[in-house]
Coordinates of C-alpha atoms in Angstrom, one line a residue:
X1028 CA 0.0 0.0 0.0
X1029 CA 1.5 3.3 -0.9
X1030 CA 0.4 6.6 0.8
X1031 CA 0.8 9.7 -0.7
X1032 CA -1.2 13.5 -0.5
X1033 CA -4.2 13.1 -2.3
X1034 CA -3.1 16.8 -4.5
X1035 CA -0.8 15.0 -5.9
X1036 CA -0.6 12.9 -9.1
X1037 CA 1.9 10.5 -8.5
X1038 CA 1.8 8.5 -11.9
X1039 CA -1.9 8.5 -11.7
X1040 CA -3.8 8.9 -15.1
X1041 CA -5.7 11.9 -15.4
X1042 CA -9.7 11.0 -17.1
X1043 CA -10.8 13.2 -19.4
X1044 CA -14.8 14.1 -18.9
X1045 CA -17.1 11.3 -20.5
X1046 CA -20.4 12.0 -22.4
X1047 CA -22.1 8.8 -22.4
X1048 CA -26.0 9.6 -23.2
X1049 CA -28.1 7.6 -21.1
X1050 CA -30.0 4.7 -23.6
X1051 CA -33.3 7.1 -25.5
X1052 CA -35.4 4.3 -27.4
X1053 CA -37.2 7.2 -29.0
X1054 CA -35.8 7.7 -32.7
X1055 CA -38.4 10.9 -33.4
X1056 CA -41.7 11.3 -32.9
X1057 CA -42.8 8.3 -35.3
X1058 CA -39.9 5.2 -34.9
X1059 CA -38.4 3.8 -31.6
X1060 CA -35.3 1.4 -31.2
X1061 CA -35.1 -1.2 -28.8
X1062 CA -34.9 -2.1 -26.2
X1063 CA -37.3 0.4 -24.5
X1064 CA -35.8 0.2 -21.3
X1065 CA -31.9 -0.6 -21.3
X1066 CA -31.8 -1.7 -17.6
X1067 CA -32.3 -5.3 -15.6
X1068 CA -36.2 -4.6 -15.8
X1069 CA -36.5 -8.8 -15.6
X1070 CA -39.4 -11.4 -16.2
X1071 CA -42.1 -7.6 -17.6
X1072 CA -45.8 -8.1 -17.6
X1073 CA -47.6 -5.4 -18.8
X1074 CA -51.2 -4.1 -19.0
X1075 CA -53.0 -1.4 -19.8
X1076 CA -56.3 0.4 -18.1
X1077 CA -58.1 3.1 -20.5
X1078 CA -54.8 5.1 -21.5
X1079 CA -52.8 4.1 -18.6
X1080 CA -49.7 1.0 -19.0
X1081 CA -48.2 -0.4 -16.3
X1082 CA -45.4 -2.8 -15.8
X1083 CA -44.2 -4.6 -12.8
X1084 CA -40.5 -6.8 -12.3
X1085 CA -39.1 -9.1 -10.8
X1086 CA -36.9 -8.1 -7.6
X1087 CA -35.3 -11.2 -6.3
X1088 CA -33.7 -10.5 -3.1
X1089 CA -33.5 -6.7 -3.0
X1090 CA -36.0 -4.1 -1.4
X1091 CA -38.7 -2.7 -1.7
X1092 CA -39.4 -5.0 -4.5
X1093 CA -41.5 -5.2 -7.4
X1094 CA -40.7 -1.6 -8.8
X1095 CA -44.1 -0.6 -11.2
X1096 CA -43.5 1.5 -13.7
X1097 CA -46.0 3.9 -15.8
X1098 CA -46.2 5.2 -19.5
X1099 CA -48.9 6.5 -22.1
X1100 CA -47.2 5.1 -25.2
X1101 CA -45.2 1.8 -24.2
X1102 CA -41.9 3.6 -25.2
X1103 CA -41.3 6.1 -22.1
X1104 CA -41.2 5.1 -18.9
X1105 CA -40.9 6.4 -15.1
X1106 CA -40.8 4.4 -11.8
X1107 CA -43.7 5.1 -9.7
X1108 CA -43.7 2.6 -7.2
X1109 CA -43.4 -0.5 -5.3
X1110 CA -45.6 -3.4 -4.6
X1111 CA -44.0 -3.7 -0.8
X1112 CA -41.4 -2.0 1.0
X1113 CA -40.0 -5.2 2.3
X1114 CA -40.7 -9.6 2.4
X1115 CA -42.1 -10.4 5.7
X1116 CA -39.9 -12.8 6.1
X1117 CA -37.0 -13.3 8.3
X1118 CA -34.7 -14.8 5.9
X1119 CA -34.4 -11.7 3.5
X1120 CA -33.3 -9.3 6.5
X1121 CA -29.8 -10.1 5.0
X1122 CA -28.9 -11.0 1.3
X1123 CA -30.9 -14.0 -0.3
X1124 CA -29.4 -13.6 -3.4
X1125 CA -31.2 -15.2 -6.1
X1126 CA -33.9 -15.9 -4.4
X1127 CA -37.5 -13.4 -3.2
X1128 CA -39.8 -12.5 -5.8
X1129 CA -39.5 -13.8 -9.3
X1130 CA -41.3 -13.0 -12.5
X1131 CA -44.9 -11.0 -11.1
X1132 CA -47.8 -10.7 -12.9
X1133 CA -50.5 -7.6 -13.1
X1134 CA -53.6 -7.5 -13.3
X1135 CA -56.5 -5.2 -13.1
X1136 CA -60.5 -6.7 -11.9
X1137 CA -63.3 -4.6 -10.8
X1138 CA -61.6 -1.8 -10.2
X1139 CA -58.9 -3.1 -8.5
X1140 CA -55.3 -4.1 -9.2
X1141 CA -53.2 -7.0 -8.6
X1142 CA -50.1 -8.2 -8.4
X1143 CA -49.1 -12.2 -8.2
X1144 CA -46.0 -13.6 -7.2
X1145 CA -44.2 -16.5 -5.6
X1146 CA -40.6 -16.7 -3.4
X1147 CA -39.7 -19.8 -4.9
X1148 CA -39.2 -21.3 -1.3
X1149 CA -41.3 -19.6 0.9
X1150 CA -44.6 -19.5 -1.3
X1151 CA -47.5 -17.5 -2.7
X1152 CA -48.1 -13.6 -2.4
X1153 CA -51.0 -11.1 -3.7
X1154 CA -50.3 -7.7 -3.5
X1155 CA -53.8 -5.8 -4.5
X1156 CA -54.7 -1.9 -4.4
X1157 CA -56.9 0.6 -5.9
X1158 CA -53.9 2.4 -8.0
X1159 CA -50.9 1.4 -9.2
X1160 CA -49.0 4.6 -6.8
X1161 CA -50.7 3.7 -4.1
X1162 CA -49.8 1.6 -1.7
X1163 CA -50.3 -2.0 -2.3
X1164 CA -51.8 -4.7 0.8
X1165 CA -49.9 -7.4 0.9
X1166 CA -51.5 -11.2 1.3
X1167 CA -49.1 -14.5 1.9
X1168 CA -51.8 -16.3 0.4
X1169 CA -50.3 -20.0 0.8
X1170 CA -46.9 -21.2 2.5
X1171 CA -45.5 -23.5 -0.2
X1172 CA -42.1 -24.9 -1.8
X1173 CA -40.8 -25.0 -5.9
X1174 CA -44.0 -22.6 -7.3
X1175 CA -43.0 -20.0 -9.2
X1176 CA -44.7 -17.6 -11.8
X1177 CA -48.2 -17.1 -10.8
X1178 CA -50.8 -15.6 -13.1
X1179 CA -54.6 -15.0 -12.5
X1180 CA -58.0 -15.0 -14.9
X1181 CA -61.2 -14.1 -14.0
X1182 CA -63.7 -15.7 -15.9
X1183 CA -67.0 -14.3 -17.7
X1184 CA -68.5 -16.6 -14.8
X1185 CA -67.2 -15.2 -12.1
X1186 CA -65.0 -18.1 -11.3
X1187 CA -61.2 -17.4 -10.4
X1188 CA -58.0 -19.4 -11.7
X1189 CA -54.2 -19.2 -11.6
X1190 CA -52.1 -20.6 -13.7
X1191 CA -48.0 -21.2 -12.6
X1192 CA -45.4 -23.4 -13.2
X1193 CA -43.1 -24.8 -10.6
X1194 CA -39.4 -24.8 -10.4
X1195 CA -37.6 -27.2 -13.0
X1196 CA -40.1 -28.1 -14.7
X1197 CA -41.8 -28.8 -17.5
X1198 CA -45.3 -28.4 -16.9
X1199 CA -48.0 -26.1 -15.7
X1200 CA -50.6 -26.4 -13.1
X1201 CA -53.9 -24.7 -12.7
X1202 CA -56.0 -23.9 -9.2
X1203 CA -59.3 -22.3 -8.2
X1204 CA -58.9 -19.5 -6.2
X1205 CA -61.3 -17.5 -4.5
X1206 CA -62.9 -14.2 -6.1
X1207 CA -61.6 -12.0 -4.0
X1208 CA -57.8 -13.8 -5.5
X1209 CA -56.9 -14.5 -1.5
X1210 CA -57.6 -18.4 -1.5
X1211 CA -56.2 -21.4 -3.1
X1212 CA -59.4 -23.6 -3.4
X1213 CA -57.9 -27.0 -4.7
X1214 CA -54.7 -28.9 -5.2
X1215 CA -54.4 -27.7 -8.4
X1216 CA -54.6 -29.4 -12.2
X1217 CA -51.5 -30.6 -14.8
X1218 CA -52.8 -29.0 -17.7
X1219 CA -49.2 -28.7 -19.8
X1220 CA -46.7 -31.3 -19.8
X1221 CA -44.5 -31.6 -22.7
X1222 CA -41.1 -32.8 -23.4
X1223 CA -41.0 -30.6 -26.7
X1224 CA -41.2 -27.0 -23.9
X1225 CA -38.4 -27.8 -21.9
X1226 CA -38.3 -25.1 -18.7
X1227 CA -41.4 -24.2 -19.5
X1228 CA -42.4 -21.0 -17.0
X1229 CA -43.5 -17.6 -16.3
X1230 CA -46.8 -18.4 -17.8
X1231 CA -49.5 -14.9 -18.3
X1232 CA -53.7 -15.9 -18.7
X1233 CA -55.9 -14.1 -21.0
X1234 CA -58.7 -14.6 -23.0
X1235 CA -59.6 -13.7 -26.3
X1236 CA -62.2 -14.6 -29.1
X1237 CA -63.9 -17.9 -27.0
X1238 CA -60.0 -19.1 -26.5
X1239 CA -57.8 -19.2 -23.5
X1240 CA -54.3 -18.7 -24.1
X1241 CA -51.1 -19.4 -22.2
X1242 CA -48.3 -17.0 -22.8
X1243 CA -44.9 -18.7 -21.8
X1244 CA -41.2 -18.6 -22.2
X1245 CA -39.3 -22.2 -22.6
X1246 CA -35.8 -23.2 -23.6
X1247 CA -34.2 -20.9 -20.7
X1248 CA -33.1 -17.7 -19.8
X1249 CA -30.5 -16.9 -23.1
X1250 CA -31.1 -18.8 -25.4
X1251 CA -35.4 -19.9 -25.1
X1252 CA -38.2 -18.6 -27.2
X1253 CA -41.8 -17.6 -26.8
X1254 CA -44.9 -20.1 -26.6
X1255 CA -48.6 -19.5 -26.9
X1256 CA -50.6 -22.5 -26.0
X1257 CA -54.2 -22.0 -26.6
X1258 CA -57.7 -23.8 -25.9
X1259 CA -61.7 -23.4 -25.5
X1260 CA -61.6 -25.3 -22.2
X1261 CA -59.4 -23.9 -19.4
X1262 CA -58.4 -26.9 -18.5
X1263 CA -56.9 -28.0 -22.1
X1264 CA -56.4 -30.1 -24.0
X1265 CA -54.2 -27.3 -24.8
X1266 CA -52.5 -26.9 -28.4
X1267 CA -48.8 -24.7 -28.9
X1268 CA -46.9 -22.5 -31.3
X1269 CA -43.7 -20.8 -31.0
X1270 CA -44.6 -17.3 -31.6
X1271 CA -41.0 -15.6 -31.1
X1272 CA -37.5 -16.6 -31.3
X1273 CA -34.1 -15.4 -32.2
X1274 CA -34.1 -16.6 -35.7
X1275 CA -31.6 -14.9 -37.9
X1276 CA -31.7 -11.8 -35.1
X1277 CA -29.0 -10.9 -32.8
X1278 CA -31.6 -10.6 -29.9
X1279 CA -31.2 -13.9 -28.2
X1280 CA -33.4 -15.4 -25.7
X1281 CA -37.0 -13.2 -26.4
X1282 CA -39.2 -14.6 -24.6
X1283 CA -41.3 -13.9 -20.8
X1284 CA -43.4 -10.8 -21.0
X1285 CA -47.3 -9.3 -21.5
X1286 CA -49.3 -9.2 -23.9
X1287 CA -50.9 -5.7 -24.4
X1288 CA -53.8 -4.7 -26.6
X1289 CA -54.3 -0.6 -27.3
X1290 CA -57.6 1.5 -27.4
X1291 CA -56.6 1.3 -31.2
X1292 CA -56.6 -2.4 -31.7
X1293 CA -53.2 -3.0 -32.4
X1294 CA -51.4 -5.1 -29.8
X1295 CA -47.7 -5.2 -28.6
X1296 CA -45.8 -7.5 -27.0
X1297 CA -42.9 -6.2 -24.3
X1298 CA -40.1 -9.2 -23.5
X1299 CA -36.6 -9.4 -22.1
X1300 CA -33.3 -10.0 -23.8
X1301 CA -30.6 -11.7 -21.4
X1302 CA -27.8 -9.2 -21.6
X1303 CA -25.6 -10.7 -19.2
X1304 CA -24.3 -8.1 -16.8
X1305 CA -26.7 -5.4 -18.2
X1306 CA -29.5 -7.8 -16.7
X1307 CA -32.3 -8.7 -18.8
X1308 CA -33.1 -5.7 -20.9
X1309 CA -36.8 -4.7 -22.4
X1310 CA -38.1 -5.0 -25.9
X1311 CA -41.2 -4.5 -27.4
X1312 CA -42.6 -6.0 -30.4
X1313 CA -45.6 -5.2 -32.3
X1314 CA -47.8 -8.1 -32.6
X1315 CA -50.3 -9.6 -35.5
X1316 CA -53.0 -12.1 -35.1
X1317 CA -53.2 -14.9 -37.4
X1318 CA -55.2 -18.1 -37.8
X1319 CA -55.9 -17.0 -34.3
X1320 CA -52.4 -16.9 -33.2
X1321 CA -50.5 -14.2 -31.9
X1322 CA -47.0 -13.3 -34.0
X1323 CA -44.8 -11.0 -32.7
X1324 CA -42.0 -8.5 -34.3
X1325 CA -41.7 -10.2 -38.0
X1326 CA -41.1 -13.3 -39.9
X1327 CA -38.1 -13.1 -41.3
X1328 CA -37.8 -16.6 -42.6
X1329 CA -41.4 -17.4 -43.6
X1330 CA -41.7 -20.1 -41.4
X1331 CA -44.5 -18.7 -39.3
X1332 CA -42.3 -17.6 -36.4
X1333 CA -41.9 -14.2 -35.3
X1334 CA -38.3 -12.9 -34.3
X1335 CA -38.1 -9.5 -32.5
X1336 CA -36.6 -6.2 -34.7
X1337 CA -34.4 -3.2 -33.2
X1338 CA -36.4 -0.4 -35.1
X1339 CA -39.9 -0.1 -35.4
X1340 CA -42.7 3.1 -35.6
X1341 CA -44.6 3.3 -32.6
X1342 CA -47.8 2.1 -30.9
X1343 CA -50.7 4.1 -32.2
X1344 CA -51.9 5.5 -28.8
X1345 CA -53.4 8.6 -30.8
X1346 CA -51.2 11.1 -28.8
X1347 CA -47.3 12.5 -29.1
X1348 CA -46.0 11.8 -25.3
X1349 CA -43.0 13.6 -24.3
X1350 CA -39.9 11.3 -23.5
X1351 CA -39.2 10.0 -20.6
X1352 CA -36.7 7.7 -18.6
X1353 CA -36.2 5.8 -15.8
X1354 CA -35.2 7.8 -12.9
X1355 CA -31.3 7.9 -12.2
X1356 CA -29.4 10.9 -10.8
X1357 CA -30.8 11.8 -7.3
X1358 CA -29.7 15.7 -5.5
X1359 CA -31.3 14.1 -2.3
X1360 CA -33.6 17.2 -1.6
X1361 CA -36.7 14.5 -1.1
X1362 CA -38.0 13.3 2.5
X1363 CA -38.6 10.0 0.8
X1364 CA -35.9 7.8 -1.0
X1365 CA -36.1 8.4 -4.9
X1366 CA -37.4 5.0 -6.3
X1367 CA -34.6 4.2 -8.4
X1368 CA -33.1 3.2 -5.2
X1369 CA -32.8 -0.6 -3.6
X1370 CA -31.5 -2.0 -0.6
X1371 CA -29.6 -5.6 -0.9
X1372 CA -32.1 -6.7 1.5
X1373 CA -35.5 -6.4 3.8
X1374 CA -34.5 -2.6 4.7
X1375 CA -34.3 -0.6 7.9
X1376 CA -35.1 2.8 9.1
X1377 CA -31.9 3.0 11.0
X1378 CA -29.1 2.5 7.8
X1379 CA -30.1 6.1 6.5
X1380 CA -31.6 9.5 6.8
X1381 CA -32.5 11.8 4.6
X1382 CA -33.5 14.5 7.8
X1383 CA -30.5 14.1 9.7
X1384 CA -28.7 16.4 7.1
X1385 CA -31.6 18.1 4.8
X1386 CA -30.3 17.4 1.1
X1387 CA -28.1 14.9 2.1
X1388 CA -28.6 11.3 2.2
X1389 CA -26.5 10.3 5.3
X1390 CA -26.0 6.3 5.4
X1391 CA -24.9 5.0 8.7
X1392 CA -21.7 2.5 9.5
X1393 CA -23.7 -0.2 9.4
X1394 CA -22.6 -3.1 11.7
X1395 CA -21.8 -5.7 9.1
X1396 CA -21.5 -9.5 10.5
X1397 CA -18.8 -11.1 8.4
X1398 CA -14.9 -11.4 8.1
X1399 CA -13.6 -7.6 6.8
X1400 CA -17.2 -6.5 5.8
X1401 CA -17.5 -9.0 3.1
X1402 CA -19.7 -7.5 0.5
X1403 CA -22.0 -10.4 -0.4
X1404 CA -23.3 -10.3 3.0
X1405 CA -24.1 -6.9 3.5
X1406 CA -27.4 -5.6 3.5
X1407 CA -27.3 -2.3 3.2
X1408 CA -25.8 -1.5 0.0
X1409 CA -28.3 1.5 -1.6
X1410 CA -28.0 0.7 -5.1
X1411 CA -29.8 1.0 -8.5
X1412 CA -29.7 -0.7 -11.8
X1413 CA -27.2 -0.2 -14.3
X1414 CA -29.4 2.3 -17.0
X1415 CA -27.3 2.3 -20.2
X1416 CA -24.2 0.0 -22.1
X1417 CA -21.9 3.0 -21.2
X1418 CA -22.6 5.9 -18.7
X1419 CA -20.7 7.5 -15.7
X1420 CA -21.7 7.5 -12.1
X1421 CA -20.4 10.0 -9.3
X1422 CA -21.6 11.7 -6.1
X1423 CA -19.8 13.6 -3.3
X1424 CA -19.2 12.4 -0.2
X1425 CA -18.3 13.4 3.3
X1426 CA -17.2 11.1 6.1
X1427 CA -17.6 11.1 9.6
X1428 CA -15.8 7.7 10.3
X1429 CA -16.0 6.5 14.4
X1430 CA -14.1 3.2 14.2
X1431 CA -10.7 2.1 12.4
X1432 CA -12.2 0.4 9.3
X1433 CA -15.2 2.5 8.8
X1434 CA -15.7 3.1 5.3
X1435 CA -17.8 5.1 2.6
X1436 CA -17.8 5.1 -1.4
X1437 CA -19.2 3.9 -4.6
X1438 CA -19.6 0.4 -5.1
X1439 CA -20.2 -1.6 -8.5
X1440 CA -21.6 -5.1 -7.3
X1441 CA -22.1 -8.5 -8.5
X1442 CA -21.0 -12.0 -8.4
X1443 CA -17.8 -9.6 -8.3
X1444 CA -17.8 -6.3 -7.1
X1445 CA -15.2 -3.6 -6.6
X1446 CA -15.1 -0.1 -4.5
X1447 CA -14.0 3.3 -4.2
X1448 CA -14.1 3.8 -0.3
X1449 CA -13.0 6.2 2.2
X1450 CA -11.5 4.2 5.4
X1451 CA -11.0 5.4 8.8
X1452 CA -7.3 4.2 9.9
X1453 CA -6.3 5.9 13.0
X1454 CA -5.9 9.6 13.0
X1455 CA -6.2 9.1 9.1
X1456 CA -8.6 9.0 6.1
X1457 CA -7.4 6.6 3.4
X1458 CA -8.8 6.2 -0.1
X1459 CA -8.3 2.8 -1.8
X1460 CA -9.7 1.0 -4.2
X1461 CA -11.2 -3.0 -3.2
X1462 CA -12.1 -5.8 -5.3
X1463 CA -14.1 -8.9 -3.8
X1464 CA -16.2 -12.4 -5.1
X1465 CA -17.9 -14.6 -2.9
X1466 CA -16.3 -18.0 -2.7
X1467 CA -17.4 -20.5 0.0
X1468 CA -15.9 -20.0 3.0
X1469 CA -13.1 -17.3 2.1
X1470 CA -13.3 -13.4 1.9
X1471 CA -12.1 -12.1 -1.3
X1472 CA -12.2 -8.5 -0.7
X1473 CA -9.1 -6.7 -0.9
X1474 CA -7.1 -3.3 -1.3
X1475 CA -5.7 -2.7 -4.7
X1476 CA -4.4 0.8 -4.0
X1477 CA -5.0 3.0 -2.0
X1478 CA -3.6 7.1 -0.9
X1479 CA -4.1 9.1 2.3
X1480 CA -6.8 11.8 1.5
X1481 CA -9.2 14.1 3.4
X1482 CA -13.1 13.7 4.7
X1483 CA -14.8 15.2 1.8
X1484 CA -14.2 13.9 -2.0
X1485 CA -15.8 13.2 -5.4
X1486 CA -15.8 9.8 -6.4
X1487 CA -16.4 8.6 -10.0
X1488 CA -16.7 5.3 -11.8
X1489 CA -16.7 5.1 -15.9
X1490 CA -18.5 1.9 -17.6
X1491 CA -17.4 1.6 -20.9
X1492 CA -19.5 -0.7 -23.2
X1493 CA -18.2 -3.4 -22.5
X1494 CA -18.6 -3.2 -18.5
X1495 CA -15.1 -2.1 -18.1
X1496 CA -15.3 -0.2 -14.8
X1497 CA -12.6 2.7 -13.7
X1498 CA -12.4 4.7 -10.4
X1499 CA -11.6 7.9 -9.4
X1500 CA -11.7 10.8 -7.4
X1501 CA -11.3 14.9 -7.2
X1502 CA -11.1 17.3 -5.3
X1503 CA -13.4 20.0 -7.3
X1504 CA -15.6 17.5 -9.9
X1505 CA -13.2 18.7 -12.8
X1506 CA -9.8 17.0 -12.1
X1507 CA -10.3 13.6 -11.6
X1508 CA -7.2 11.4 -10.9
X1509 CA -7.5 7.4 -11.6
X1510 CA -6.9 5.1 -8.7
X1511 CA -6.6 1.0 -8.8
X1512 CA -6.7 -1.3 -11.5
X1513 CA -9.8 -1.3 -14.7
X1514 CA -12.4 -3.7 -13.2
X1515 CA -14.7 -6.1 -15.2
X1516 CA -18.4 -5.9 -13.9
X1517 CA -20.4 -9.0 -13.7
X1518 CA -24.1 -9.9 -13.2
X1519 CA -25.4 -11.0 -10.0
X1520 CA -27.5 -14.1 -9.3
X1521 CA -30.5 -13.3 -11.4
X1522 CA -30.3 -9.7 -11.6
X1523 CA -27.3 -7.3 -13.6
X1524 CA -24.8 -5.2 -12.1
X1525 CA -25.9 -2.6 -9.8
X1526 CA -23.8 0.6 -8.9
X1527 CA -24.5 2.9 -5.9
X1528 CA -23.1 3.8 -2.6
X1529 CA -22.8 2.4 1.1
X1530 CA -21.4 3.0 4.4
X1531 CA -20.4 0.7 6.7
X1532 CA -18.8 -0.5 9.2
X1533 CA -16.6 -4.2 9.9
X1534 CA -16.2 -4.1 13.5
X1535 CA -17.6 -6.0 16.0
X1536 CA -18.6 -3.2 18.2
X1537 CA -21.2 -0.9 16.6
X1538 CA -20.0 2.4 15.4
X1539 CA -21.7 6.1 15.3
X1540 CA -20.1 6.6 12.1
X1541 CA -21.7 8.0 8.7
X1542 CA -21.3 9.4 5.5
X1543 CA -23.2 12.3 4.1
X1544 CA -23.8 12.2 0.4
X1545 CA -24.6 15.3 -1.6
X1546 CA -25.5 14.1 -4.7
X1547 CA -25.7 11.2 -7.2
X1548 CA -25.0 11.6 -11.0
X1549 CA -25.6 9.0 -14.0
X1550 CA -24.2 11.1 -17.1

């Protein structure tokens, strides 16, 4: 380790200001590109009420969960809520990666809206409210092991169903459920089994023209395609087509998504691409009905198969919408965190305040339980999703360190992750760069370099395109001074790279300190 005044250059590189435009999928007023949403918005369903679309994710392990996003035209989109703050389970009060809510599904029934999901171990939620920003009631309807993908129909009768599919499997299952969608009334049905739909899964119900169709994604995560399995009775014998696959299209893997239909009768189908550490990215595709089945983007090979396109004009919603993005940058003037924000884990009221300092988010030194603060353990990392191939992320930070190994910074995390972090050592504030995995049973995280510096600093990381990752830091936001090695971002169990900030602390004795951040930029 080599300590030196943080003024000073001392062989350091000096980053010239990047530019990187954060992903627009709107061409001009006519065309969009995909994919729509250039972030780890995993497992979409969509659906739309009068003008109104909304789109719930998947969340896995990392809170509040189930972000729901709105839009007018299917192309722009903003974050406007969550379905709950945090699992009311025990188990996700630290990091459960890979596991919590997978692959939701919305829906909207006398006046009300709903949101189905499963833990894959711990069983069955509804989450139900009277609009999407509101605040959703959360139901564990049944305690239950390897369900996954729920999705609910309510019939011309009245009668209730869901349709899932269980972990591993090839096959899908239907259940009664009460009317009010808080009751599983029967064991449940095999109503697809097939050899030729291998991993069969996140299946979405709807009905259309005296059929009810199955929408689901088989083959896997990269490399599967879309199937629509379709009948007159709801409990089969049900008959299938691929309707979307990669074909001679570099979009691999399109498949698990909802099925939209507009005030103007066209209809549009919204999917994921598996981009590795991106996550899996949105699409849309515009969708035709033929012979009564659905075909999505085009067919480029005459074989009656849709495969998704990059360009296309957009959904006729009769209206020009102005653009809009996902939220990103945050000045931290709110009383409320911003919602592109997620913890690791079930949240507390105690990591962070946004009063304690008014238009600073101040993060506490979080007691972490594990050898050196070992990053795939900690909870309380405050992160978002990564919103572009190639974008820059700062903020300014000051620390108020208590205990020797307190530490602040900017974190890109994964399987692998690496920090910029200000550490407390003695009488002295260090700056250093840290790279860690999780392997069983070691720590991984370690110092790369590190220099002596002061309590108050800008910190910066650069993502190229390829997830190339470089730190740095500055004194005055313009003269930034590269510190540690370039560092290759990977995807975490499930979900993509996330980049944000943390405090914390690696003691065993609980610490007073914290870190005050000013601001956080995606450029």
């Amino acid at each position: 380790m080599k300590t030196v005044p943080i003024s000073i250059i001392f062989g350091l590189l000096l980053i010239q200001p990047t530019f990187a435009q954060l992903w627009n999928p709107n061409i001009n007023e006519q065309e969009f590109k995909n994919p729509i949403i250039y972030a780890d918005y995993s497992d979409p369903d969509i659906i739309r009420v009068g003008e109104d679309f909304y789109m719930v994710a998947s969340s896995f392990n990392c809170s509040p969960g189930i972000p729901v996003l709105h839009s007018n035209d299917l192309i722009n989109w903003k974050i406007i809520n969550y379905v709950y703050d945090r699992l009311p389970l025990p188990n996700y009060d630290k990091p459960a990666h890979g596991l919590g809510s997978w692959a939701p599904s919305i829906r909207f029934h006398n006046g009300m809206y709903f949101v189905y999901f499963c833990t894959p171990h711990d069983g069955l939620f509804m989450a139900q409210t009277d609009h999407p920003a509101h605040k959703w009631e959360l139901n564990f309807v049944e305690k239950v092991d390897n369900w996954e993908d729920p999705c609910p129909i309510w019939d011309e009768d009245g009668q209730a169903y869901l349709v899932r599919s269980k972990l591993c499997g090839d096959e899908l299952f239907l259940h009664r459920i009460s009317s009010d969608g808080k009751k599983i009334l029967d064991n449940g049905v095999s109503i697809v089994k097939d050899a030729n739909l291998p991993t069969i899964e996140g299946p979405k119900f709807m009905k259309k023209d005296n059929y009810y169709y199955i929408l689901a994604p088989s083959g896997g995560v990269p490399q599967g395609w879309q199937t629509a399995l379709r009948s007159k009775n709801i409990y089969g014998p049900y008959e299938s087509k691929i309707i979307l696959h990669q074909g001679n299209s570099e979009i691999n893997g399109p498949h698990q998504g909802g099925l939209v239909e507009l005030e103007s009768g066209e209809w549009w189908f919204a999917h994921f691409q598996d981009k590795g550490l991106y996550g899996r990215i949105v699409h849309l595709q515009a969708v035709s009905w033929m012979n009564d089945w659905p075909m999505m983007g085009i067919d480029a090979n005459n074989d009656g198969i849709g495969e998704p396109v990059l360009t296309s004009k957009k959904p006729n919603v009769g209206k020009i919408y102005p653009q809009e993005l996902p939220q990103t940058s945050d000045e931290f003037s709110s009383e409320k965190l911003g919602l592109q924000w997620q913890w690791h884990a079930n949240w507390k009221e105690n990591w962070f305040s946004l009063q304690a300092n008014p238009g600073f988010m101040r993060l506490n030194a979080v007691k972490n339980h594990s050898q050196n603060g070992n990053f795939w353990f900690v909870p309380n990392l405050l992160l978002q999703k990564f919103p572009a191939p190639a974008f820059t992320a700062k903020t300014k930070v000051h620390f108020n360190g208590e205990l020797n190994g307190d530490r602040c910074g900017l974190v890109i995390m994964g399987k692998e992750w690496a920090y910029i972090a200000l550490t407390k050592n003695d009488q002295q504030i260090e700056l250093g760069v840290y790279e860690g995995a999780y392997q069983q049973c070691e720590d991984l995280t370690q110092v790369i370099e590190s220099v002596s510096a002061g309590n108050t600093l800008y910190l910066k990381v650069d993502v190229a395109e390829d997830g190339l990752c470089t730190f740095s830091y500055s004194n005055n936001d313009i003269d930034y001074q590269v510190l540690g090695r370039k560092f290759q971002a990977k995807q975490g169990v499930w979900i993509g790279a996330k980049v944000g900030i943390f405090c914390i602390n690696p003691n065993i004795n609980e610490s007073k300190g914290s870190a005050d951040f000013d601001w956080f930029k995606i450029e």
